Tab-separated table of C-alpha atoms and ligand atoms in Angstrom:
chain	number	residue	atom	x	y	z
A	1	MET	CA	20.221	16.875	22.802
A	2	SER	CA	20.334	15.334	19.180
A	3	THR	CA	19.231	11.659	18.694
A	4	ARG	CA	20.270	12.078	15.725
A	5	PRO	CA	20.980	9.865	13.411
A	6	LEU	CA	17.931	7.154	13.699
A	7	LYS	CA	18.259	3.741	11.580
A	8	LYS	CA	15.689	2.452	12.615
A	9	ILE	CA	12.467	4.574	13.524
A	10	LEU	CA	8.006	4.064	14.768
A	11	VAL	CA	6.581	6.133	12.109
A	12	LYS	CA	3.409	7.514	13.739
A	13	VAL	CA	0.518	8.713	11.523
A	14	SER	CA	-3.060	9.405	12.861
A	15	GLY	CA	-5.488	8.553	11.190
A	16	GLU	CA	-6.647	12.676	11.488
A	17	ALA	CA	-3.178	13.704	9.680
A	18	LEU	CA	-4.302	11.407	7.058
A	19	ALA	CA	-7.977	12.812	6.635
A	20	GLY	CA	-6.967	16.648	5.174
A	21	ASP	CA	-9.170	18.796	4.924
A	22	HIS	CA	-12.103	17.152	5.397
A	23	SER	CA	-13.118	14.578	9.268
A	24	PHE	CA	-13.613	11.808	7.442
A	25	GLY	CA	-11.488	9.693	4.711
A	26	LEU	CA	-8.435	9.281	2.821
A	27	GLU	CA	-6.600	11.448	0.753
A	28	VAL	CA	-5.358	9.624	-1.702
A	29	LYS	CA	-2.681	12.557	-2.070
A	30	LEU	CA	-2.146	12.599	1.623
A	31	LEU	CA	-1.656	8.369	1.193
A	32	ASN	CA	1.093	9.204	-1.607
A	33	ILE	CA	2.864	11.908	0.454
A	34	VAL	CA	3.542	9.461	3.432
A	35	ALA	CA	4.127	6.395	0.793
A	36	THR	CA	6.643	8.449	-1.192
A	37	GLN	CA	8.431	9.598	2.250
A	38	LEU	CA	8.613	6.658	4.008
A	39	ILE	CA	9.945	5.019	0.694
A	40	GLU	CA	12.900	7.683	0.488
A	41	ILE	CA	13.989	7.425	4.363
A	42	ALA	CA	13.893	3.417	3.582
A	43	ASN	CA	16.423	3.347	0.480
A	44	SER	CA	18.564	5.406	2.265
A	45	GLY	CA	18.611	2.730	4.682
A	46	VAL	CA	16.338	2.995	7.262
A	47	GLN	CA	15.006	0.178	8.894
A	48	VAL	CA	10.845	1.514	8.851
A	49	ALA	CA	8.144	0.453	11.303
A	50	VAL	CA	4.202	2.727	10.829
A	51	VAL	CA	1.519	2.669	13.155
A	52	VAL	CA	-1.417	4.126	11.680
A	53	GLY	CA	-4.152	5.802	13.682
A	54	GLY	CA	-8.345	5.287	12.760
A	55	GLY	CA	-9.271	8.547	13.478
A	56	ASN	CA	-10.456	9.059	10.485
A	57	ILE	CA	-12.648	7.114	10.191
A	58	PHE	CA	-13.840	5.837	14.368
A	59	ARG	CA	-13.370	6.615	17.690
A	60	GLY	CA	-14.929	4.105	20.295
A	61	MET	CA	-15.071	7.206	22.636
A	62	ALA	CA	-16.910	8.770	20.499
A	63	VAL	CA	-20.145	6.412	19.984
A	64	ALA	CA	-19.349	5.315	24.035
A	65	ALA	CA	-20.776	9.165	24.664
A	66	LYS	CA	-23.140	8.578	22.553
A	67	GLY	CA	-24.471	5.267	24.861
A	68	ALA	CA	-23.179	2.797	22.649
A	69	ASP	CA	-20.900	-0.663	24.483
A	70	ARG	CA	-17.599	1.335	24.470
A	71	VAL	CA	-15.827	-1.386	24.037
A	72	VAL	CA	-17.819	-2.607	20.764
A	73	GLY	CA	-17.082	0.375	19.911
A	74	ASP	CA	-13.226	0.295	20.107
A	75	TYR	CA	-13.001	-2.880	18.179
A	76	MET	CA	-14.616	-0.244	15.141
A	77	GLY	CA	-11.895	1.789	16.288
A	78	MET	CA	-9.438	-1.188	16.100
A	79	LEU	CA	-11.051	-1.367	12.264
A	80	SER	CA	-10.580	1.449	10.703
A	81	THR	CA	-6.700	1.189	11.869
A	82	VAL	CA	-6.618	-2.126	10.304
A	83	ILE	CA	-8.313	0.090	6.815
A	84	ASN	CA	-5.653	2.536	7.410
A	85	ALA	CA	-2.713	-0.122	7.236
A	86	LEU	CA	-3.740	-1.682	4.075
A	87	ALA	CA	-4.167	1.499	3.046
A	88	ILE	CA	-0.809	3.323	3.571
A	89	GLY	CA	0.164	-0.064	2.768
A	90	ASP	CA	-1.266	-0.325	-1.070
A	91	ALA	CA	0.144	3.213	-1.459
A	92	VAL	CA	3.696	2.285	-1.041
A	93	ASN	CA	3.813	-1.128	-2.955
A	94	GLN	CA	1.844	1.200	-5.835
A	95	ASN	CA	5.053	3.964	-5.104
A	96	GLY	CA	7.467	1.652	-6.196
A	97	GLY	CA	8.236	1.084	-2.631
A	98	LYS	CA	7.991	-2.933	-0.827
A	99	SER	CA	5.491	-2.901	2.594
A	100	LYS	CA	4.281	-5.698	4.793
A	101	VAL	CA	1.495	-5.028	7.271
A	102	PHE	CA	0.613	-6.892	10.200
A	103	SER	CA	-2.322	-6.907	12.571
A	104	ASN	CA	-2.337	-6.943	15.750
A	105	LEU	CA	-6.972	-7.953	15.900
A	106	ASP	CA	-6.516	-11.283	14.286
A	107	ILE	CA	-7.275	-11.061	10.947
A	108	PRO	CA	-5.753	-13.710	8.739
A	109	LEU	CA	-7.838	-12.968	5.248
A	110	VAL	CA	-6.332	-9.142	5.690
A	111	ALA	CA	-3.324	-8.847	6.894
A	112	ASP	CA	-0.331	-10.915	8.475
A	113	ASN	CA	-0.655	-11.102	12.673
A	114	PHE	CA	1.273	-8.611	14.473
A	115	THR	CA	4.855	-10.416	15.691
A	116	VAL	CA	7.884	-9.200	16.550
A	117	ARG	CA	9.683	-11.490	14.786
A	118	GLY	CA	8.040	-11.280	12.144
A	119	ALA	CA	7.924	-7.534	12.209
A	120	ARG	CA	11.507	-7.326	12.541
A	121	ALA	CA	11.830	-9.812	9.579
A	122	ALA	CA	10.541	-7.377	7.396
A	123	ILE	CA	11.956	-3.822	8.391
A	124	GLU	CA	15.487	-5.589	8.515
A	125	ASP	CA	14.950	-6.514	4.786
A	126	GLY	CA	13.954	-3.081	3.165
A	127	SER	CA	10.237	-3.559	3.921
A	128	ILE	CA	7.913	-0.843	5.660
A	129	ALA	CA	6.187	-2.333	7.927
A	130	VAL	CA	2.207	-1.197	8.988
A	131	PHE	CA	0.969	-1.928	12.160
A	132	GLY	CA	-2.941	-2.033	11.926
A	133	GLY	CA	-5.634	-2.625	14.733
A	134	GLY	CA	-3.884	-0.841	17.275
A	135	THR	CA	-2.860	-2.922	20.205
A	136	GLY	CA	-5.216	-5.114	19.751
A	137	ASN	CA	-7.386	-4.158	23.610
A	138	PRO	CA	-10.269	-1.752	24.110
A	139	PHE	CA	-9.722	1.105	25.617
A	140	PHE	CA	-6.177	2.264	24.310
A	141	THR	CA	-4.983	4.496	21.796
A	142	THR	CA	-2.260	4.112	18.738
A	143	ASP	CA	-0.028	6.359	20.328
A	144	THR	CA	-0.026	3.920	22.760
A	145	ALA	CA	0.285	1.002	20.449
A	146	ALA	CA	3.476	3.184	19.137
A	147	VAL	CA	5.769	3.540	22.226
A	148	LEU	CA	5.818	-0.357	22.345
A	149	LYS	CA	5.902	-1.648	18.663
A	150	ALA	CA	8.858	0.921	19.055
A	151	VAL	CA	10.538	-0.473	22.433
A	152	GLU	CA	9.363	-3.817	21.391
A	153	LEU	CA	11.074	-3.759	18.348
A	154	ASP	CA	14.128	-1.521	19.630
A	155	CYS	CA	13.705	2.230	17.488
A	156	ASP	CA	15.718	4.851	18.173
A	157	ALA	CA	12.590	6.765	17.743
A	158	VAL	CA	9.494	7.704	17.236
A	159	ILE	CA	8.325	10.129	14.572
A	160	LYS	CA	4.729	11.602	14.914
A	161	ALA	CA	3.079	12.721	11.761
A	162	THR	CA	0.892	15.334	12.823
A	163	LYS	CA	-1.364	18.147	11.122
A	164	VAL	CA	0.989	20.686	13.482
A	165	ASP	CA	4.509	21.459	13.376
A	166	GLY	CA	5.542	20.619	16.547
A	167	VAL	CA	4.821	20.573	20.753
A	168	TYR	CA	3.191	24.289	21.338
A	169	SER	CA	2.308	25.650	25.112
A	170	GLU	CA	-0.953	25.930	23.346
A	171	ASP	CA	-3.457	23.704	20.703
A	172	PRO	CA	-2.276	26.908	18.057
A	173	ALA	CA	-5.131	26.144	16.304
A	174	ILE	CA	-7.080	28.421	19.559
A	175	ASN	CA	-4.673	30.731	20.336
A	176	PRO	CA	-2.083	31.524	17.948
A	177	ASP	CA	1.048	33.296	20.548
A	178	ALA	CA	1.455	29.792	21.928
A	179	GLU	CA	5.572	29.649	22.748
A	180	ARG	CA	6.593	26.288	20.373
A	181	PHE	CA	9.842	24.289	21.114
A	182	ASP	CA	12.363	22.917	19.007
A	183	GLU	CA	13.576	20.117	21.677
A	184	ILE	CA	11.917	19.828	24.586
A	185	SER	CA	12.714	16.769	28.178
A	186	HIS	CA	10.759	14.591	29.321
A	187	ASP	CA	10.237	15.615	32.004
A	188	GLU	CA	9.241	19.135	31.005
A	189	VAL	CA	6.570	17.748	28.498
A	190	LEU	CA	4.847	17.126	31.657
A	191	ARG	CA	5.948	19.420	34.409
A	192	ARG	CA	3.929	21.901	31.628
A	193	GLY	CA	1.222	19.189	31.035
A	194	LEU	CA	1.358	19.579	27.653
A	195	ARG	CA	-0.641	16.863	25.341
A	196	VAL	CA	2.050	15.332	23.185
A	197	MET	CA	0.508	11.608	23.565
A	198	ASP	CA	-1.979	9.686	25.832
A	199	MET	CA	-0.314	10.113	29.398
A	200	ALA	CA	-0.027	6.368	28.420
A	201	ALA	CA	1.728	6.320	26.079
A	202	PHE	CA	3.810	9.266	27.450
A	203	ALA	CA	4.917	7.515	29.724
A	204	ILE	CA	6.130	4.331	28.515
A	205	ALA	CA	7.948	6.376	26.682
A	206	ARG	CA	10.008	8.383	29.128
A	207	GLU	CA	10.514	5.267	30.987
A	208	ASN	CA	11.930	3.778	27.735
A	209	ASN	CA	13.865	6.927	27.678
A	210	LEU	CA	12.652	6.831	23.825
A	211	PRO	CA	12.798	9.899	21.874
A	212	ILE	CA	9.653	11.842	20.000
A	213	LEU	CA	9.729	14.001	17.242
A	214	VAL	CA	6.827	15.690	15.861
A	215	TYR	CA	6.329	17.686	12.786
A	216	ALA	CA	3.903	18.590	9.932
A	217	LEU	CA	2.555	15.282	7.668
A	218	ASP	CA	2.924	17.845	4.741
A	219	SER	CA	6.131	20.315	5.735
A	220	GLU	CA	8.637	20.979	3.177
A	221	GLY	CA	11.152	18.279	3.794
A	222	GLY	CA	8.445	15.667	5.190
A	223	LEU	CA	9.771	12.723	6.566
A	224	PRO	CA	13.125	12.956	5.636
A	225	ALA	CA	13.927	16.452	6.082
A	226	VAL	CA	13.218	14.733	9.548
A	227	LEU	CA	15.843	13.128	9.940
A	228	GLU	CA	18.417	15.402	8.633
A	229	GLY	CA	17.222	17.450	11.520
A	230	THR	CA	16.738	20.473	9.040
A	231	ALA	CA	12.260	19.601	9.138
A	232	ARG	CA	10.448	21.866	11.182
A	233	SER	CA	9.927	19.954	13.717
A	234	THR	CA	10.311	19.086	17.944
A	235	THR	CA	12.399	16.553	19.909
A	236	ILE	CA	11.373	15.485	23.591
A	237	ALA	CA	13.971	13.284	24.078
B	301	LIG	N1	-8.251	2.098	19.845
B	301	LIG	C1	-8.403	0.841	20.485
B	301	LIG	N2	-7.718	0.382	21.266
B	301	LIG	C2	-5.917	0.923	20.283
B	301	LIG	C3	-5.962	0.961	19.760
B	301	LIG	C4	-6.627	1.887	19.018
B	301	LIG	O1	-9.854	0.296	21.181
B	301	LIG	O2	-4.747	0.185	20.911
B	301	LIG	C5	-9.215	2.427	18.785
B	301	LIG	C6	-10.398	3.598	19.933
B	301	LIG	O3	-11.320	3.781	19.234
B	301	LIG	C7	-9.656	4.869	19.361
B	301	LIG	C8	-9.486	4.237	17.713
B	301	LIG	O4	-9.439	2.074	17.542
B	301	LIG	O5	-10.062	6.124	19.303
B	301	LIG	C9	-8.641	5.109	16.551
B	301	LIG	O6	-7.330	5.101	17.639
B	301	LIG	P1	-6.778	6.399	17.923
B	301	LIG	O7	-7.378	7.358	18.695
B	301	LIG	O8	-5.711	6.024	18.352
B	301	LIG	O9	-6.651	6.782	16.317
B	301	LIG	P2	-6.143	8.062	15.853
B	301	LIG	O10	-6.378	9.472	17.308
B	301	LIG	O11	-4.291	8.342	15.845
B	301	LIG	O12	-6.194	8.895	14.465
């Protein structure tokens, strides 16, 4: 089931993973970990794009559950992903790399509007392209944005940086005996009803035979080890 070598990748970083031990906000240490890992793989010649979540700041569904307007809440959620994208882009620059931040919400004062053309040009030029603003539509998630952008940019895989080191049969935080998979097919994920991504995102990945690799953001060797195939991670292909 090998998907390597990976020459063009889309890394999905959840907002939650950037909050570290806190439930809210950004942990600078984690931003620097993400940035240095991204720079290392970009320097090795891999084309790198990143989609960032916003769950560490705001989720539309959470406020809708309390009676607020879901659409307004989702725009607030998308704006939080732009904040995170700016933070990752800046961390890349501060750590000696080259980044370009794009947004799917039109806010040209803070980021370039996303276009496939612009994103392709950036990654072909060796920049790390960081996408905020999700899909630009309420009722979606940044997982869907990640898969869509990976397909649009013809990436070899989506690499999902999370708090856990792969895909499990159940939440390992709840059941420590849950089975962990090194490799699993898209169909088997569906058959077992495993939650790797939301259904819309996963369906697009499956339809386009897009491999998904899941690893823990703070794992040993990090992203470079995932690309080498030596990290603890799950490959869905
Ligand atoms: N969101 C949205 N449309 C998108 C992507 C995100 O409306 O295409 C909103 C939604 O409210 C979501 C929030 O932005 O809860 C943060 O995104 P997500 O939950 O995917 O972040 P993550 O869980 O990856 O941190």
